[in-house]
Every structure is written in C-alpha cells, then in structure tokens.
Short mmCIF file of C-alpha atoms in Angstrom, two decimals:
data_model
loop_
_atom_site.label_atom_id
_atom_site.label_comp_id
_atom_site.label_asym_id
_atom_site.label_seq_id
_atom_site.Cartn_x
_atom_site.Cartn_y
_atom_site.Cartn_z
CA MET K 1 91.46 102.73 127.79
CA ARG K 2 92.37 103.57 124.25
CA PHE K 3 93.90 100.84 122.01
CA ALA K 4 95.83 100.78 118.82
CA THR K 5 97.79 98.18 116.76
CA PHE K 6 101.13 98.88 115.17
CA SER K 7 102.39 96.35 112.61
CA GLY K 8 104.84 96.26 109.83
CA PRO K 9 107.79 94.40 108.40
CA PRO K 10 110.87 93.60 110.53
CA SER K 11 113.30 96.56 110.83
CA SER K 12 110.91 98.99 109.31
CA GLY K 13 111.24 101.29 112.43
CA LYS K 14 108.18 100.39 114.39
CA THR K 15 109.78 100.64 117.73
CA SER K 16 111.37 103.92 116.95
CA VAL K 17 108.12 105.34 115.64
CA ILE K 18 106.22 104.16 118.81
CA LEU K 19 108.90 105.56 121.19
CA ARG K 20 108.86 109.00 119.43
CA THR K 21 105.10 109.05 119.50
CA VAL K 22 104.77 107.92 122.95
CA SER K 23 107.20 110.54 124.09
CA GLU K 24 104.95 113.23 122.65
CA MET K 25 101.90 111.78 124.47
CA ARG K 26 103.79 111.47 127.83
CA LYS K 27 104.21 115.33 127.82
CA LYS K 28 100.51 115.45 128.76
CA SER K 29 101.06 112.79 131.51
CA ALA K 30 99.31 109.93 129.72
CA ARG K 31 100.00 106.44 131.15
CA ILE K 32 100.95 104.26 128.22
CA CYS K 33 101.83 100.55 127.90
CA VAL K 34 103.28 98.78 124.93
CA LEU K 35 102.61 95.00 124.13
CA ASN K 36 105.65 93.73 122.22
CA PHE K 37 104.82 90.56 120.27
CA ASP K 38 107.74 88.93 118.57
CA CYS K 39 109.06 85.49 117.41
CA LEU K 40 112.04 84.00 119.14
CA ALA K 41 113.84 87.04 120.73
CA THR K 42 113.58 90.77 121.15
CA ASP K 43 115.43 93.59 122.75
CA ASP K 44 112.57 96.00 122.23
CA GLY K 45 111.15 95.49 125.80
CA ARG K 46 114.46 96.81 127.23
CA LEU K 47 114.39 99.81 124.98
CA TYR K 48 110.95 100.71 126.10
CA ARG K 49 111.74 100.37 129.77
CA GLU K 50 114.93 102.40 129.44
CA ASN K 51 112.83 105.16 127.90
CA GLY K 52 110.45 104.90 130.86
CA VAL K 53 107.59 103.11 128.97
CA ASP K 54 105.86 100.16 130.66
CA CYS K 55 106.10 97.09 128.35
CA ALA K 56 104.96 93.49 128.25
CA VAL K 57 106.69 91.13 125.98
CA GLY K 58 105.33 87.98 124.26
CA LEU K 59 107.42 85.44 122.35
CA ALA K 60 105.61 83.15 120.00
CA GLY K 61 108.28 80.56 119.96
CA SER K 62 107.34 77.64 117.82
CA LEU K 63 103.84 78.97 117.16
CA CYS K 64 102.72 81.16 114.35
CA PRO K 65 103.33 84.68 115.75
CA ASP K 66 100.07 86.09 114.41
CA HIS K 67 97.89 83.28 115.77
CA TYR K 68 99.82 83.83 119.06
CA PHE K 69 98.92 87.49 118.98
CA VAL K 70 95.25 86.96 118.41
CA SER K 71 95.09 84.26 121.09
CA ASN K 72 96.42 86.65 123.77
CA ILE K 73 95.35 90.07 122.80
CA ASP K 74 92.09 90.11 124.82
CA ASP K 75 93.76 89.03 127.96
CA CYS K 76 96.45 91.66 127.50
CA PHE K 77 93.72 94.34 127.08
CA ASP K 78 92.09 93.33 130.25
CA TRP K 79 95.43 93.59 132.06
CA GLY K 80 95.98 97.02 130.65
CA THR K 81 92.56 98.05 131.83
CA ARG K 82 92.98 96.70 135.34
CA ASN K 83 96.31 98.59 135.57
CA GLY K 84 94.65 101.89 134.61
CA TYR K 85 96.51 102.80 131.48
CA ASP K 86 95.28 105.53 129.23
CA LEU K 87 96.58 104.00 126.08
CA MET K 88 97.85 100.50 125.13
CA VAL K 89 99.56 99.83 121.79
CA SER K 90 100.53 96.53 120.43
CA GLU K 91 103.66 96.12 118.34
CA SER K 92 103.76 93.02 115.97
CA ALA K 93 105.77 92.07 112.83
CA GLY K 94 103.12 90.73 110.56
CA LEU K 95 105.80 88.31 109.28
CA CYS K 96 104.01 86.50 106.51
CA ASN K 97 102.49 89.74 104.99
CA ARG K 98 99.15 87.86 104.78
CA CYS K 99 97.91 88.11 108.35
CA SER K 100 96.93 91.32 109.90
CA PRO K 101 96.49 92.24 113.63
CA HIS K 102 94.13 95.10 112.86
CA ILE K 103 90.90 94.84 114.86
CA GLN K 104 87.53 96.26 114.02
CA GLY K 105 86.86 99.43 116.03
CA CYS K 106 90.54 99.89 117.05
CA LEU K 107 93.00 102.29 115.42
CA SER K 108 95.42 100.48 113.24
CA ILE K 109 98.89 101.68 111.99
CA CYS K 110 101.14 100.08 109.48
CA VAL K 111 104.88 101.09 109.46
CA ILE K 112 106.97 100.59 106.39
CA ASP K 113 110.21 102.04 105.22
CA SER K 114 111.21 103.78 101.99
CA LEU K 115 114.04 101.39 101.34
CA MET K 116 111.79 98.40 100.74
CA GLY K 117 111.34 99.26 96.99
CA ILE K 118 108.35 100.61 95.06
CA GLY K 119 106.89 97.28 94.59
CA ALA K 120 106.60 96.56 98.37
CA PRO K 121 103.36 98.32 99.11
CA LYS K 122 101.26 96.01 96.85
CA LYS K 123 103.06 92.94 98.26
CA ILE K 124 102.35 93.54 101.93
CA GLY K 125 98.64 92.69 101.88
CA PRO K 126 95.93 93.52 104.45
CA MET K 127 98.43 94.67 107.12
CA LEU K 128 99.02 97.81 104.86
CA LYS K 129 95.87 97.82 102.91
CA MET K 130 93.46 97.76 105.71
CA ALA K 131 95.38 100.08 108.12
CA ASP K 132 93.79 103.44 109.20
CA ILE K 133 97.20 105.11 109.12
CA VAL K 134 100.43 104.12 107.03
CA VAL K 135 103.67 105.58 108.47
CA ILE K 136 106.61 105.76 106.03
CA THR K 137 110.07 105.87 107.69
CA LYS K 138 113.60 106.47 106.53
CA GLY K 139 112.42 109.07 103.93
CA ASP K 140 115.45 111.16 104.76
CA ILE K 141 117.90 108.70 103.16
CA VAL K 142 116.18 108.54 99.70
CA SER K 143 115.80 111.25 97.13
CA GLN K 144 112.66 113.47 97.01
CA ALA K 145 111.55 111.72 93.79
CA GLU K 146 111.92 108.25 95.41
CA ARG K 147 110.09 109.52 98.55
CA GLU K 148 107.04 110.83 96.46
CA ILE K 149 106.78 107.76 94.26
CA PHE K 150 106.92 105.40 97.28
CA ALA K 151 104.12 107.44 98.94
CA LEU K 152 102.04 107.19 95.74
CA LYS K 153 102.42 103.46 95.67
CA VAL K 154 101.20 103.32 99.29
CA ARG K 155 98.23 105.52 98.45
CA GLN K 156 97.38 103.23 95.52
CA ALA K 157 97.50 100.21 97.76
CA ASN K 158 95.53 101.92 100.52
CA PRO K 159 93.43 104.88 99.06
CA ARG K 160 91.51 105.27 102.35
CA GLY K 161 94.22 105.35 104.81
CA ILE K 162 96.14 108.45 106.09
CA VAL K 163 99.72 108.49 104.88
CA MET K 164 102.44 110.29 106.76
CA HIS K 165 106.18 110.35 107.19
CA ILE K 166 107.99 110.07 110.51
CA ASN K 167 111.72 110.26 111.09
CA GLY K 168 112.36 107.65 113.84
CA ILE K 169 115.63 109.20 114.66
CA THR K 170 114.61 112.86 115.14
CA GLY K 171 110.99 112.26 115.74
CA GLN K 172 109.86 114.65 113.13
CA GLY K 173 106.19 113.90 112.34
CA ALA K 174 105.49 112.05 115.43
CA TYR K 175 103.50 114.89 116.95
CA ARG K 176 100.72 114.44 114.27
CA LEU K 177 100.55 110.65 115.04
CA ALA K 178 100.40 111.38 118.72
CA ALA K 179 97.29 113.58 118.15
CA LEU K 180 95.56 110.78 116.08
CA LEU K 181 96.35 108.23 118.81
CA GLN K 182 94.47 110.49 121.23
CA GLN K 183 91.43 109.93 119.07
CA ALA K 184 91.75 106.12 119.16
CA GLY K 185 88.71 104.03 120.12
CA GLU K 186 88.07 103.00 123.67
CA PRO K 187 86.62 99.54 123.71
CA ASP K 188 85.39 98.16 127.01
CA THR K 189 86.88 94.78 126.09
CA LEU K 190 88.36 92.84 123.11
CA LYS K 191 86.52 89.62 123.98
CA GLY K 192 84.12 89.07 121.06
CA ALA K 193 85.85 91.75 118.91
CA LYS K 194 86.69 90.77 115.35
CA LEU K 195 89.82 90.98 113.16
CA ARG K 196 89.49 93.01 109.99
CA ILE K 197 90.34 90.12 107.84
CA SER K 198 90.48 86.39 108.42
CA MET K 199 93.87 84.51 108.93
CA PRO K 200 95.12 82.43 105.98
CA SER K 201 93.61 79.06 105.55
CA ALA K 202 95.21 76.38 107.71
CA LEU K 203 95.69 73.55 108.93
CA CYS K 204 98.11 71.14 107.36
CA SER K 205 100.34 68.31 108.55
CA TYR K 206 103.23 70.73 108.78
CA CYS K 207 101.28 72.89 111.18
CA LEU K 208 101.10 69.82 113.43
CA GLY K 209 104.75 69.06 113.49
CA GLU K 210 105.30 67.01 110.41
CA THR K 211 108.90 67.30 109.00
CA ARG K 212 108.93 64.62 106.13
CA ILE K 213 108.33 65.85 102.62
CA GLY K 214 106.00 63.87 100.25
CA LYS K 215 102.41 63.86 99.22
CA GLU K 216 101.64 60.76 101.44
CA LYS K 217 102.71 62.94 104.47
CA GLN K 218 100.45 65.78 103.57
CA LYS K 219 97.10 66.11 105.14
CA GLY K 220 94.57 69.01 105.56
CA ASN K 221 94.64 72.19 103.58
CA VAL K 222 97.05 71.68 100.69
CA ARG K 223 97.40 73.62 97.55
CA ARG K 224 99.83 72.71 94.58
CA MET K 225 101.42 74.84 92.14
CA ASP K 226 100.32 74.61 88.51
CA LEU K 227 103.65 73.85 87.00
CA ASP K 228 102.24 72.78 83.61
CA GLN K 229 100.81 76.37 83.29
CA ALA K 230 104.23 77.73 84.17
CA VAL K 231 105.87 75.79 81.47
CA THR K 232 103.31 76.85 78.93
CA HIS K 233 104.02 80.62 79.87
CA HIS K 234 107.76 79.96 79.51
CA GLU K 235 107.28 78.27 76.10
CA LYS K 236 104.98 81.14 74.87
CA HIS K 237 107.70 83.74 75.94
CA GLU K 238 110.43 81.82 73.91
CA ASP K 239 108.16 81.62 70.89
CA THR K 240 107.80 85.46 70.96
#
C-alpha cells in the first residue's frame, strides 16, 4: 500500500487538495483511504464520505495532536493494509509549526496558501522545509506578482522540494499531484520507521496538567526568555 502525509496550517486547503487529487486517482479505480487527524472537532470526515472516499477520523482531545498522530500512525497503516487499500493518505494540521508528520521513506506534502504573507514560508519550519512537495493554494485570488514572490519564498525555504499550485475549487493542478502520488513509496509497515525530524523537547509540568504559574511550579524542560538582552536591544535602538 502506498502511503503519503499531507500537512499544513489550518484552513490552508488541505482537504480540498486531497479531495481533488483523490478524484483524479479514483478515475483509475484506485482504492483510497484518508486518515484525518485533528484536535477537538472536524467535519472533514463527513466531506470525504460524501465524496465517496473512505475516511478514519482521530481527535487528539487534550493531547498534543502531533504526538497523537505519531502514536497511532503505525496501527492506522496496518489497518489500511488489512483492508486492501491501494493508497492511504494522512491529513494533519501541524499546529505548532515545529512538529512535522513527515516520515522517512514516505512521500510528504505540505499545503500552504498564498494569503499567509510572504514571511510565512520561513516561519513554518520542518513541516514545509522537509516536505517532498509543497502545494500552494488560493493563487487565483492574489496578483501574479504576489503569486510569484510567494512561490520564490517557498523555494528559498525548501530548495529541494517540488513546488506546485493547485486550485482547491476547480481542481486545476491536481492531476500532476495525483501522478506523483502514484509514485509514493510502499512500505510493508510503519513500525520501526522514523520521523524526518524529532519532536520539540518536552516534558514540563504543564504537559502533565499543571495550571498554576510560577517558577516553583515548573519542572522538567524549561527555557526562559533573556529579557535583559531585549532591553539592551531596545536601548541601542533608541540611542541610534
């Protein structure tokens, strides 16, 4: 079974891109399943099923959504293999912009939209920088110059990745992504597979449920801001 990860900021158009791409692949009778990982609630599962696509939904609830993803993805993969799917794709939000669901040996796609601002690509982190393919959406509602500059910023952040534009409403551009998905890797299992980058350092008292503020309540991995340094920069700026 082929496997690919889709990630990207909330409302960037991941579900639309997946639906359009899957539609192209199903013309060749491919059996496809989508894993939808989200935090508290999602309607994406309903959208997939209404479009005839099998979908399994996982809500992280009170847990870190990215840790929830990596704790479940191997069992999900085995479930897809047992059910005889040709392709399984996972959709996750990558909410902290530091984690990344991309797995070594599996095709990885990051979806971002043109409205995020030209500074966004360098802020997103490994979710974009380590993706095999970066899909830019909503390019039809910005000017040609804005579209090209945004694509340039994406290429600067991820020089090795394939950059493409897809219109999530019309599906324009989805055929090419469908062709690339047909070349995705076919691992036997994800047990023992590795993420492309480690998760952020944890664990602190707040990860374990602490709600009170104060140094005496903080244990584990804690890093403090250098406010003295910030004041120094401010004073230097005023001096100039």
